[in-house]
Coordinates of C-alpha atoms (C1' of nucleotides) in Angstrom, one line a residue:
Chain A
M1 CA -114.9 149.2 123.6
R2 CA -114.4 152.8 122.4
T3 CA -111.9 154.0 120.1
T4 CA -109.6 156.7 121.6
P5 CA -108.4 159.2 119.4
D6 CA -106.1 159.8 118.0
K7 CA -103.9 162.0 120.3
G8 CA -101.9 163.3 117.5
Q9 CA -102.3 166.9 116.5
Q10 CA -106.1 166.7 114.8
T11 CA -105.4 169.4 112.8
R12 CA -107.0 170.0 109.4
L13 CA -105.6 170.2 105.8
G14 CA -106.4 174.2 105.5
A15 CA -105.8 176.8 103.0
S16 CA -102.0 176.8 103.7
H17 CA -101.4 175.4 100.8
V18 CA -101.8 177.8 97.6
P19 CA -103.7 175.2 94.8
L20 CA -101.5 174.8 91.8
A21 CA -103.1 175.3 88.1
C22 CA -105.4 172.6 87.0
D23 CA -102.8 171.3 84.0
D24 CA -99.9 170.8 86.2
D25 CA -102.0 168.6 88.7
C26 CA -103.8 166.9 86.0
R27 CA -100.2 166.3 84.2
F28 CA -98.3 164.9 87.3
F29 CA -101.5 162.6 88.0
R30 CA -101.5 161.2 84.9
E31 CA -97.7 160.5 84.7
E32 CA -98.0 158.4 87.8
C33 CA -101.0 156.4 86.9
Q34 CA -99.4 156.0 84.4
S35 CA -95.7 155.0 85.6
Q36 CA -97.5 153.3 88.4
E37 CA -93.6 153.4 89.8
G38 CA -91.0 156.1 91.2
R39 CA -91.4 159.8 93.3
P40 CA -93.1 161.7 90.4
E41 CA -91.2 165.7 90.3
G42 CA -93.8 167.8 90.9
P43 CA -96.1 169.6 93.5
L44 CA -96.4 167.1 96.5
L45 CA -97.9 167.5 99.6
K46 CA -96.3 167.2 103.0
V47 CA -98.5 166.4 105.4
S48 CA -98.1 165.7 109.4
R49 CA -99.1 162.9 111.6
G50 CA -103.1 162.0 112.6
T51 CA -103.9 165.6 110.2
T52 CA -106.6 164.6 108.3
I53 CA -106.9 165.3 104.7
Y54 CA -110.3 165.0 103.9
S55 CA -113.9 164.5 106.1
H56 CA -116.5 161.3 105.5
E57 CA -119.8 163.5 103.6
Q58 CA -117.4 167.1 103.2
P59 CA -117.5 168.0 99.3
A60 CA -115.1 165.8 97.4
H61 CA -113.2 168.2 95.2
F62 CA -109.7 166.1 95.4
C63 CA -108.3 163.0 95.2
Y64 CA -104.9 161.6 96.1
R65 CA -102.1 159.6 95.3
L66 CA -100.1 158.6 98.4
I67 CA -96.1 158.6 98.1
E68 CA -95.2 158.0 101.5
G69 CA -96.6 157.1 104.6
A70 CA -100.0 155.8 105.3
V71 CA -103.1 157.0 105.8
R72 CA -106.3 155.4 107.2
L73 CA -109.8 155.5 105.4
Y74 CA -112.6 155.3 108.3
R75 CA -116.1 155.4 109.1
V76 CA -117.3 156.1 112.8
L77 CA -120.5 154.9 113.4
P78 CA -123.4 156.2 115.5
D79 CA -122.3 155.0 118.5
G80 CA -118.7 156.3 118.4
R81 CA -116.6 153.2 117.3
R82 CA -114.1 153.7 114.5
Q83 CA -114.0 151.2 111.9
I84 CA -111.3 151.1 109.5
L85 CA -112.6 150.5 105.4
E86 CA -108.4 150.3 104.2
I87 CA -105.3 150.9 104.6
C88 CA -103.4 153.0 102.1
L89 CA -99.9 152.3 101.4
P90 CA -97.9 154.1 99.0
S91 CA -98.6 154.2 95.3
E92 CA -102.4 153.4 96.3
T93 CA -105.2 155.9 95.0
F94 CA -107.4 157.0 97.6
G95 CA -110.8 159.9 97.4
L96 CA -111.7 158.6 94.1
E97 CA -115.2 158.9 94.6
T98 CA -117.7 159.7 92.1
S99 CA -120.4 160.8 94.2
D100 CA -120.5 164.2 95.3
T101 CA -119.1 163.3 99.1
Y102 CA -116.4 161.3 100.5
S103 CA -117.3 158.2 101.6
A104 CA -114.9 158.2 104.4
T105 CA -112.5 159.8 106.4
A106 CA -108.8 160.0 105.6
E107 CA -106.1 160.5 107.8
A108 CA -102.1 160.4 107.9
I109 CA -100.7 157.7 110.1
G110 CA -97.4 159.2 110.8
E111 CA -95.9 161.4 108.3
V112 CA -97.4 161.4 104.8
I113 CA -96.5 162.4 101.3
V114 CA -99.4 162.8 99.0
L115 CA -100.4 163.6 95.4
R116 CA -103.6 165.9 95.0
C117 CA -104.9 166.4 91.8
P118 CA -108.4 168.1 91.9
R119 CA -111.3 166.5 90.6
A120 CA -112.7 168.8 87.9
C121 CA -109.2 167.6 86.3
I122 CA -109.4 164.3 86.0
A123 CA -112.9 163.8 84.7
E124 CA -111.4 166.7 81.7
L125 CA -108.7 164.0 81.4
Q126 CA -111.0 161.3 81.1
D127 CA -113.4 163.6 78.3
E128 CA -109.7 163.6 76.4
R129 CA -108.0 159.8 77.1
P130 CA -109.6 156.9 76.7
E131 CA -105.9 155.0 78.7
T132 CA -107.0 157.2 82.1
R133 CA -110.4 156.4 81.6
Q134 CA -109.6 152.5 82.2
A135 CA -107.0 153.6 84.8
M136 CA -109.8 155.2 86.8
L137 CA -112.2 152.3 86.0
S138 CA -109.1 149.5 87.0
M139 CA -108.2 151.9 90.4
L140 CA -112.2 151.5 91.4
S141 CA -112.6 147.9 90.5
R142 CA -109.1 147.5 92.6
G143 CA -110.7 149.3 95.6
M144 CA -114.0 147.1 95.3
C145 CA -111.7 144.1 95.0
A146 CA -110.2 145.1 98.4
A147 CA -113.6 146.1 100.1
Q148 CA -114.9 142.0 99.0
D149 CA -111.8 140.8 100.1
H150 CA -112.6 143.0 103.8
V151 CA -116.0 141.8 103.6
A152 CA -115.2 137.8 103.6
M153 CA -112.5 138.6 106.4
L154 CA -114.7 140.4 108.3
G155 CA -117.8 137.6 107.9
H156 CA -115.7 134.2 109.0
Q157 CA -112.6 134.3 110.4
N158 CA -111.4 134.9 113.5
A159 CA -108.6 136.9 114.9
R160 CA -105.8 135.2 114.8
E161 CA -107.0 134.3 110.7
R162 CA -107.2 137.8 110.5
V163 CA -104.4 139.1 112.3
A164 CA -102.2 136.2 109.6
C165 CA -103.8 137.7 106.8
Y166 CA -103.0 141.2 107.5
L167 CA -99.5 140.6 108.0
L168 CA -99.4 138.4 104.7
R169 CA -100.8 141.3 103.0
L170 CA -98.4 143.5 104.2
A171 CA -95.6 141.3 103.3
L172 CA -96.3 140.6 99.8
G173 CA -93.9 141.4 97.1
H174 CA -91.1 141.3 100.2
E175 CA -89.0 138.2 99.3
E176 CA -86.4 138.3 101.9
R177 CA -86.4 135.4 104.2
P178 CA -87.1 135.6 107.5
C179 CA -89.4 138.2 105.8
V180 CA -89.0 141.8 108.0
I181 CA -92.2 143.8 107.8
T182 CA -92.2 147.3 108.9
L183 CA -96.1 148.4 110.5
P184 CA -97.1 151.9 109.3
M185 CA -99.3 151.6 112.5
G186 CA -100.3 151.2 115.7
R187 CA -101.8 148.7 117.1
Q188 CA -105.4 150.0 118.1
D189 CA -105.1 151.1 113.5
M190 CA -104.7 147.6 113.1
A191 CA -107.2 146.5 115.7
D192 CA -109.8 148.5 114.2
Y193 CA -108.9 147.4 110.4
L194 CA -109.6 143.8 111.7
G195 CA -112.7 144.5 113.1
L196 CA -111.0 143.3 116.9
T197 CA -110.1 145.1 120.4
I198 CA -107.2 146.4 120.7
E199 CA -106.6 143.1 123.4
T200 CA -107.2 140.9 121.1
T201 CA -105.4 141.9 117.8
C202 CA -102.5 141.2 121.1
R203 CA -103.1 138.2 122.0
S204 CA -103.6 137.2 118.5
L205 CA -100.0 138.1 117.8
S206 CA -98.5 136.8 121.3
D207 CA -99.8 133.7 119.9
L208 CA -98.4 134.0 116.8
K209 CA -95.0 134.8 118.6
A210 CA -95.2 131.5 120.7
A211 CA -96.2 128.9 117.7
R212 CA -92.8 130.6 116.5
I213 CA -93.7 131.5 113.7
I214 CA -93.0 135.6 113.9
T215 CA -90.9 137.2 116.2
T216 CA -91.4 141.1 117.2
P217 CA -87.7 142.9 117.3
D218 CA -89.5 146.3 118.3
R219 CA -93.0 147.8 118.2
H220 CA -93.3 148.7 114.9
R221 CA -91.3 145.9 113.0
I222 CA -92.3 141.6 112.7
L223 CA -90.3 139.4 111.4
I224 CA -92.2 136.3 109.5
H225 CA -90.0 133.1 110.4
N226 CA -92.2 130.7 108.5
M227 CA -94.9 132.0 105.9
E228 CA -96.0 128.9 105.0
K229 CA -97.4 128.3 108.9
L230 CA -98.6 131.6 108.6
E231 CA -100.6 131.1 105.5
A232 CA -101.9 128.1 106.7
V233 CA -103.2 130.0 109.7
A234 CA -104.5 132.6 107.7
A235 CA -106.7 130.1 105.5
R236 CA -107.8 128.0 108.7
S237 CA -106.2 125.2 106.1
Chain B
M1 CA -120.7 126.1 110.5
R2 CA -120.8 124.6 107.2
T3 CA -123.2 126.0 104.5
T4 CA -125.2 123.6 103.1
P5 CA -125.4 124.5 99.3
D6 CA -128.7 125.4 98.1
K7 CA -130.5 121.7 97.0
G8 CA -132.3 123.5 94.1
Q9 CA -131.2 122.9 90.3
Q10 CA -127.6 123.6 90.5
T11 CA -127.6 124.4 86.6
R12 CA -125.5 126.8 84.6
L13 CA -126.7 129.2 82.3
G14 CA -125.8 127.8 79.1
A15 CA -125.1 128.7 75.6
S16 CA -129.0 127.9 75.3
H17 CA -129.6 131.6 74.7
V18 CA -128.5 133.3 71.4
P19 CA -126.6 136.3 71.8
L20 CA -128.2 139.2 70.2
A21 CA -125.9 141.8 67.7
C22 CA -124.5 143.6 70.4
D23 CA -125.7 146.9 69.0
D24 CA -129.2 145.6 70.0
D25 CA -127.7 144.6 73.4
C26 CA -126.5 147.7 74.4
R27 CA -129.4 150.0 73.3
F28 CA -131.2 148.1 76.1
F29 CA -128.6 148.2 78.6
R30 CA -128.0 151.9 77.7
E31 CA -131.8 153.0 78.0
E32 CA -132.0 151.2 81.1
C33 CA -128.9 152.7 82.4
Q34 CA -130.2 156.2 82.0
S35 CA -133.9 155.8 83.1
Q36 CA -133.5 153.4 85.4
E37 CA -137.0 152.9 86.0
G38 CA -139.7 150.6 83.9
R39 CA -139.7 146.9 82.7
P40 CA -137.6 147.6 79.3
E41 CA -139.1 146.5 76.2
G42 CA -136.5 143.7 74.6
P43 CA -134.1 140.4 75.5
L44 CA -134.9 139.2 78.7
L45 CA -132.8 135.9 80.4
K46 CA -135.2 134.3 82.4
V47 CA -132.8 132.6 84.8
S48 CA -134.7 129.5 86.5
R49 CA -133.9 129.4 91.4
G50 CA -130.0 128.0 91.5
T51 CA -128.5 128.6 88.3
T52 CA -125.7 130.1 88.2
I53 CA -125.2 133.1 86.5
Y54 CA -121.6 133.1 86.0
S55 CA -118.7 131.7 88.3
H56 CA -115.9 133.4 90.5
E57 CA -112.8 133.6 88.9
Q58 CA -114.0 132.6 85.1
P59 CA -113.8 135.5 82.5
A60 CA -116.1 138.5 82.7
H61 CA -117.9 139.2 79.5
F62 CA -121.0 139.7 80.4
C63 CA -122.5 142.7 82.7
Y64 CA -126.2 142.7 84.4
R65 CA -129.4 144.1 85.2
L66 CA -131.7 142.9 87.4
I67 CA -134.9 143.4 86.5
E68 CA -137.0 140.9 88.8
G69 CA -136.4 138.4 91.5
A70 CA -132.9 138.9 93.5
V71 CA -129.4 137.3 93.1
R72 CA -127.0 136.3 95.5
L73 CA -123.3 137.5 94.6
Y74 CA -120.6 135.2 97.0
R75 CA -117.3 134.0 97.7
V76 CA -116.8 130.2 98.7
L77 CA -113.4 130.4 101.6
P78 CA -111.1 128.3 101.1
D79 CA -112.4 126.1 104.2
G80 CA -115.4 125.7 102.3
R81 CA -117.4 128.7 103.8
R82 CA -119.8 131.3 102.0
Q83 CA -119.5 134.7 102.1
I84 CA -122.4 136.5 100.4
L85 CA -120.9 139.8 99.2
E86 CA -124.4 141.4 98.3
I87 CA -127.8 140.4 97.3
C88 CA -129.0 142.7 94.4
L89 CA -132.5 144.0 93.6
P90 CA -134.5 144.9 90.6
S91 CA -132.7 147.8 89.7
E92 CA -129.4 147.0 90.4
T93 CA -126.3 146.2 88.0
F94 CA -124.0 143.1 88.9
G95 CA -120.7 141.2 86.7
L96 CA -119.8 145.4 85.8
E97 CA -116.2 144.2 86.7
T98 CA -113.0 146.2 85.4
S99 CA -110.5 143.1 85.8
D100 CA -110.8 140.2 83.7
T101 CA -112.8 137.3 85.8
Y102 CA -115.6 138.3 87.8
S103 CA -114.7 139.1 91.7
A104 CA -117.2 136.8 93.0
T105 CA -120.1 133.9 91.7
A106 CA -123.8 135.0 91.0
E107 CA -126.6 133.3 91.5
A108 CA -130.0 133.0 91.2
I109 CA -132.3 132.9 94.5
G110 CA -135.6 132.3 92.8
E111 CA -136.8 132.4 89.9
V112 CA -135.0 135.6 88.2
I113 CA -135.4 137.8 85.4
V114 CA -132.4 139.9 84.1
L115 CA -130.9 141.9 81.1
R116 CA -127.3 141.1 79.5
C117 CA -124.9 142.9 78.0
P118 CA -121.5 142.5 77.1
R119 CA -118.8 143.9 77.7
A120 CA -117.5 144.8 74.3
C121 CA -120.6 146.8 74.0
I122 CA -120.6 148.9 77.3
A123 CA -117.1 149.7 76.3
E124 CA -117.7 150.6 73.1
L125 CA -120.1 152.8 74.7
Q126 CA -118.5 154.3 76.8
D127 CA -115.9 155.6 73.9
E128 CA -118.8 157.0 72.4
R129 CA -121.1 158.6 75.0
P130 CA -119.7 161.0 78.3
E131 CA -123.0 159.9 79.8
T132 CA -122.6 156.0 79.6
R133 CA -119.4 156.5 81.6
Q134 CA -120.9 158.9 84.2
A135 CA -123.6 155.8 84.7
M136 CA -120.9 153.4 84.9
L137 CA -119.2 155.1 87.5
S138 CA -121.7 156.0 89.6
M139 CA -122.6 152.1 89.9
L140 CA -119.5 151.1 90.6
S141 CA -119.1 153.6 93.0
R142 CA -122.8 153.0 94.4
G143 CA -121.3 149.5 94.6
M144 CA -118.1 150.4 96.8
C145 CA -120.4 152.4 99.2
A146 CA -122.0 149.1 99.7
A147 CA -118.9 147.0 100.4
Q148 CA -117.7 149.8 103.0
D149 CA -121.6 150.1 104.4
H150 CA -120.9 145.9 104.8
V151 CA -117.4 146.1 106.0
A152 CA -118.5 148.7 109.0
M153 CA -121.3 146.5 109.7
L154 CA -119.5 143.1 110.1
G155 CA -116.7 144.9 111.8
H156 CA -118.7 146.4 114.6
Q157 CA -122.3 145.4 115.0
N158 CA -123.2 142.9 116.9
A159 CA -126.5 140.2 115.6
R160 CA -129.2 142.1 116.7
E161 CA -127.9 145.0 114.8
R162 CA -127.3 143.7 111.8
V163 CA -130.1 141.7 111.4
A164 CA -132.0 145.1 111.7
C165 CA -130.1 146.9 110.0
Y166 CA -130.6 144.2 107.1
L167 CA -134.6 144.9 107.5
L168 CA -134.0 148.8 107.2
R169 CA -132.3 148.3 104.1
L170 CA -135.2 146.5 102.6
A171 CA -137.9 148.6 104.3
L172 CA -136.1 151.4 102.0
G173 CA -138.9 153.4 100.0
H174 CA -141.6 151.3 101.6
E175 CA -143.8 153.8 102.9
E176 CA -146.7 152.0 104.3
R177 CA -147.0 152.0 107.9
P178 CA -147.1 149.1 109.2
C179 CA -144.1 149.0 106.2
V180 CA -144.5 145.3 105.2
I181 CA -141.2 143.9 103.4
T182 CA -141.0 140.2 102.2
L183 CA -137.9 138.4 102.7
P184 CA -136.6 137.5 98.9
M185 CA -134.0 135.3 100.3
G186 CA -134.3 132.2 103.2
R187 CA -132.5 132.5 106.1
Q188 CA -129.3 130.6 105.8
D189 CA -128.4 133.2 102.4
M190 CA -129.2 136.6 105.1
A191 CA -127.1 134.3 107.6
D192 CA -124.0 134.1 105.0
Y193 CA -124.9 138.0 104.1
L194 CA -124.7 139.4 107.9
G195 CA -122.1 136.9 108.8
L196 CA -123.6 134.8 111.3
T197 CA -125.1 131.3 111.9
I198 CA -128.6 130.6 111.0
E199 CA -129.5 129.8 114.3
T200 CA -128.2 133.4 115.5
T201 CA -130.2 135.0 112.8
C202 CA -133.6 133.3 113.7
R203 CA -132.6 133.8 117.0
S204 CA -132.1 138.0 116.6
L205 CA -135.8 137.7 114.6
S206 CA -136.7 136.2 117.7
D207 CA -135.8 139.0 120.0
L208 CA -137.6 141.5 117.7
K209 CA -140.6 139.8 118.0
A210 CA -140.3 140.2 121.4
A211 CA -139.8 143.1 121.9
R212 CA -143.3 143.7 119.2
I213 CA -140.7 145.5 116.7
I214 CA -142.2 143.0 114.2
T215 CA -143.9 140.4 113.5
T216 CA -143.5 137.7 110.9
P217 CA -147.5 136.4 109.3
D218 CA -145.0 133.9 107.0
R219 CA -141.4 132.7 106.3
H220 CA -140.9 135.6 104.2
R221 CA -142.9 138.4 105.0
I222 CA -142.1 140.4 107.7
L223 CA -144.0 143.5 109.1
I224 CA -142.5 146.2 110.9
H225 CA -144.3 148.2 113.4
N226 CA -142.3 150.0 115.3
M227 CA -139.5 151.9 112.3
E228 CA -138.1 153.9 115.2
K229 CA -137.3 151.0 118.0
L230 CA -136.0 149.4 115.2
E231 CA -133.6 152.0 113.9
A232 CA -132.7 152.7 117.4
V233 CA -131.6 149.1 117.7
A234 CA -129.8 149.2 114.7
A235 CA -127.6 152.3 115.7
R236 CA -127.0 150.9 119.1
S237 CA -128.6 153.8 121.0
Chain C
dC1 C1' -152.3 112.5 105.4
dG2 C1' -147.5 112.0 105.9
dC3 C1' -143.1 113.5 104.7
dC4 C1' -139.2 116.5 104.0
dA5 C1' -137.1 121.1 104.0
dA6 C1' -136.9 124.9 106.4
dC7 C1' -137.8 127.4 110.6
dT8 C1' -137.2 128.0 115.2
dT9 C1' -136.0 127.0 120.3
dG10 C1' -132.7 124.9 123.6
dA11 C1' -128.3 123.9 126.7
dT12 C1' -123.6 124.3 126.5
dG13 C1' -118.5 125.9 125.5
dG14 C1' -115.3 128.7 123.8
dA15 C1' -113.9 132.5 121.6
dA16 C1' -113.7 137.7 122.1
dG17 C1' -114.8 141.7 124.8
dT18 C1' -114.3 144.3 129.0
dC19 C1' -112.4 146.0 132.9
dA20 C1' -108.1 146.1 135.4
dA21 C1' -103.2 146.0 136.3
dA22 C1' -98.5 145.2 134.6
dT23 C1' -95.0 146.6 130.7
dC24 C1' -92.3 148.4 127.7
dC25 C1' -90.3 152.3 125.4
dA26 C1' -89.2 156.1 123.8
dG27 C1' -88.4 161.0 124.5
dT28 C1' -87.4 164.7 127.9
dG29 C1' -84.7 166.8 131.3
dG30 C1' -81.5 166.8 135.1
Chain D
dC1 C1' -75.6 159.7 131.1
dC2 C1' -79.3 158.0 133.6
dA3 C1' -83.6 158.7 136.2
dC4 C1' -89.1 160.3 135.3
dT5 C1' -92.7 160.7 132.5
dG6 C1' -96.7 159.1 129.3
dG7 C1' -98.5 157.2 126.1
dA8 C1' -98.2 152.3 124.1
dT9 C1' -98.9 147.7 124.6
dT10 C1' -98.8 143.4 126.9
dT11 C1' -101.2 139.8 130.1
dG12 C1' -104.8 138.2 133.5
dA13 C1' -108.9 137.2 135.3
dC14 C1' -114.2 137.3 134.5
dT15 C1' -117.9 138.0 131.2
dT16 C1' -120.1 138.2 127.3
dC17 C1' -122.1 136.8 123.0
dC18 C1' -122.3 133.8 119.7
dA19 C1' -121.2 129.2 117.1
dT20 C1' -122.0 124.4 117.7
dC21 C1' -124.7 120.4 118.1
dA22 C1' -129.4 118.6 119.4
dA23 C1' -134.3 118.4 119.0
dG24 C1' -138.2 120.7 118.0
dT25 C1' -141.9 122.9 115.2
dT26 C1' -143.5 124.7 111.0
dG27 C1' -145.6 124.6 106.4
dG28 C1' -146.0 123.2 101.6
dC29 C1' -147.1 119.6 98.2
dG30 C1' -147.1 115.6 97.0

DNA sequence: CGCCAACTTGATGGAAGTCAAATCCAGTGG
DNA sequence: CCACTGGATTTGACTTCCATCAAGTTGGCG
């Protein structure tokens, strides 16, 4: 299963954006970190569909907070396959490395708006303010926990369970019934995240449809009609 | 595939060990963090085979550095299966959570010696010394990277590749030829780490033996005769 | 020496991958 | 407005790999 590369424009986030003064970036990033909510005033980067935000093993100068859209973090394995490590949603932070280079490639899925902060500023802030330090640690630890959940899923769950888990994750916080979730990505991205092929992912969705647990009014929207059953499928109970 | 629990004594690390003054623990932990090498003088905990060092979702009061032996970090999934998230080797740190509870269970594989440090001390140290802060971050980030490697492996590699990868990881730093590695754990632990059954793990090892890449003089020792071929298998090239 | 647990090997079925074809849209231009 | 086109998605047929169940085999230890 060789993944077809995204045919969208494979541009690269270039020097066209003039970096702001460190202080400005830092302030906005910090405010975001503290409030976690709302759309910050200030310098936002708009990134178009398919654009690489940063690349695996390149020097890690910036970290990012996602404001709008979705971003995939992935690695390409030696044989050309792609493993998506995380699909970031709004208000999540990515690129928070502590090694000198990025541990994955970050790419915009669809149109994306991010807030960018130089690492040097983060380091400075950490020295000044203990609460930033705490925020950093808790962001890293949340990422760690997500990665561990991912390992547990890939290690022991079958295709239907993986898809169900993923839908539940997207449904978190949506309280309407029936719950409507809007997939920010296509089936291939979903498959590469779940460690499945696109065909198996489709079939699992079809199974869930056949079981009357979900319906798919269009390709990017999924209605969850029976949350309990979906949870049962996800937990293999 | 329901994992048989370790039949070793399932004791629990109790109050039998008198905690030291915070300062003492901190000093030793810090020195360890700085030097990364050698066996520290000071308060060491000896933990016997199969003992639980801490449990998933219990309050996280301590973090640990492994001095001797091996420790498995795992979660038990709702259906009773066990996924090993990490197998810690000497000089690695574990239990470095920033949430209030542990994100996995830690258990001694065989006899183990650890250095234990209260989280409160770590926090204190971080406030005082920037280099400790840096060490913390880099430890966390190394853990994150390991988890991501694990995800990539479980997502896209077949049984033989997984086993080969794991042997290569254990062989890191061993320069002798042929390279001799001593498995700190049994086949079941290996299987639970690799997301395979014990039978498939065995068969993959047998395949590698048949291909004259390795030999197994006894159950816990593996000789790598052809590192290049092993790397080729691991990378699917 | 024999027992028991850990490990290995064998036979079989089922889940997911692969290759191929059909279908569904969204966007385009007549 | 509608046909057309190309990519994304879905379904089908077949194959492969791994889990499962079962039966040895090994080796450490009383």
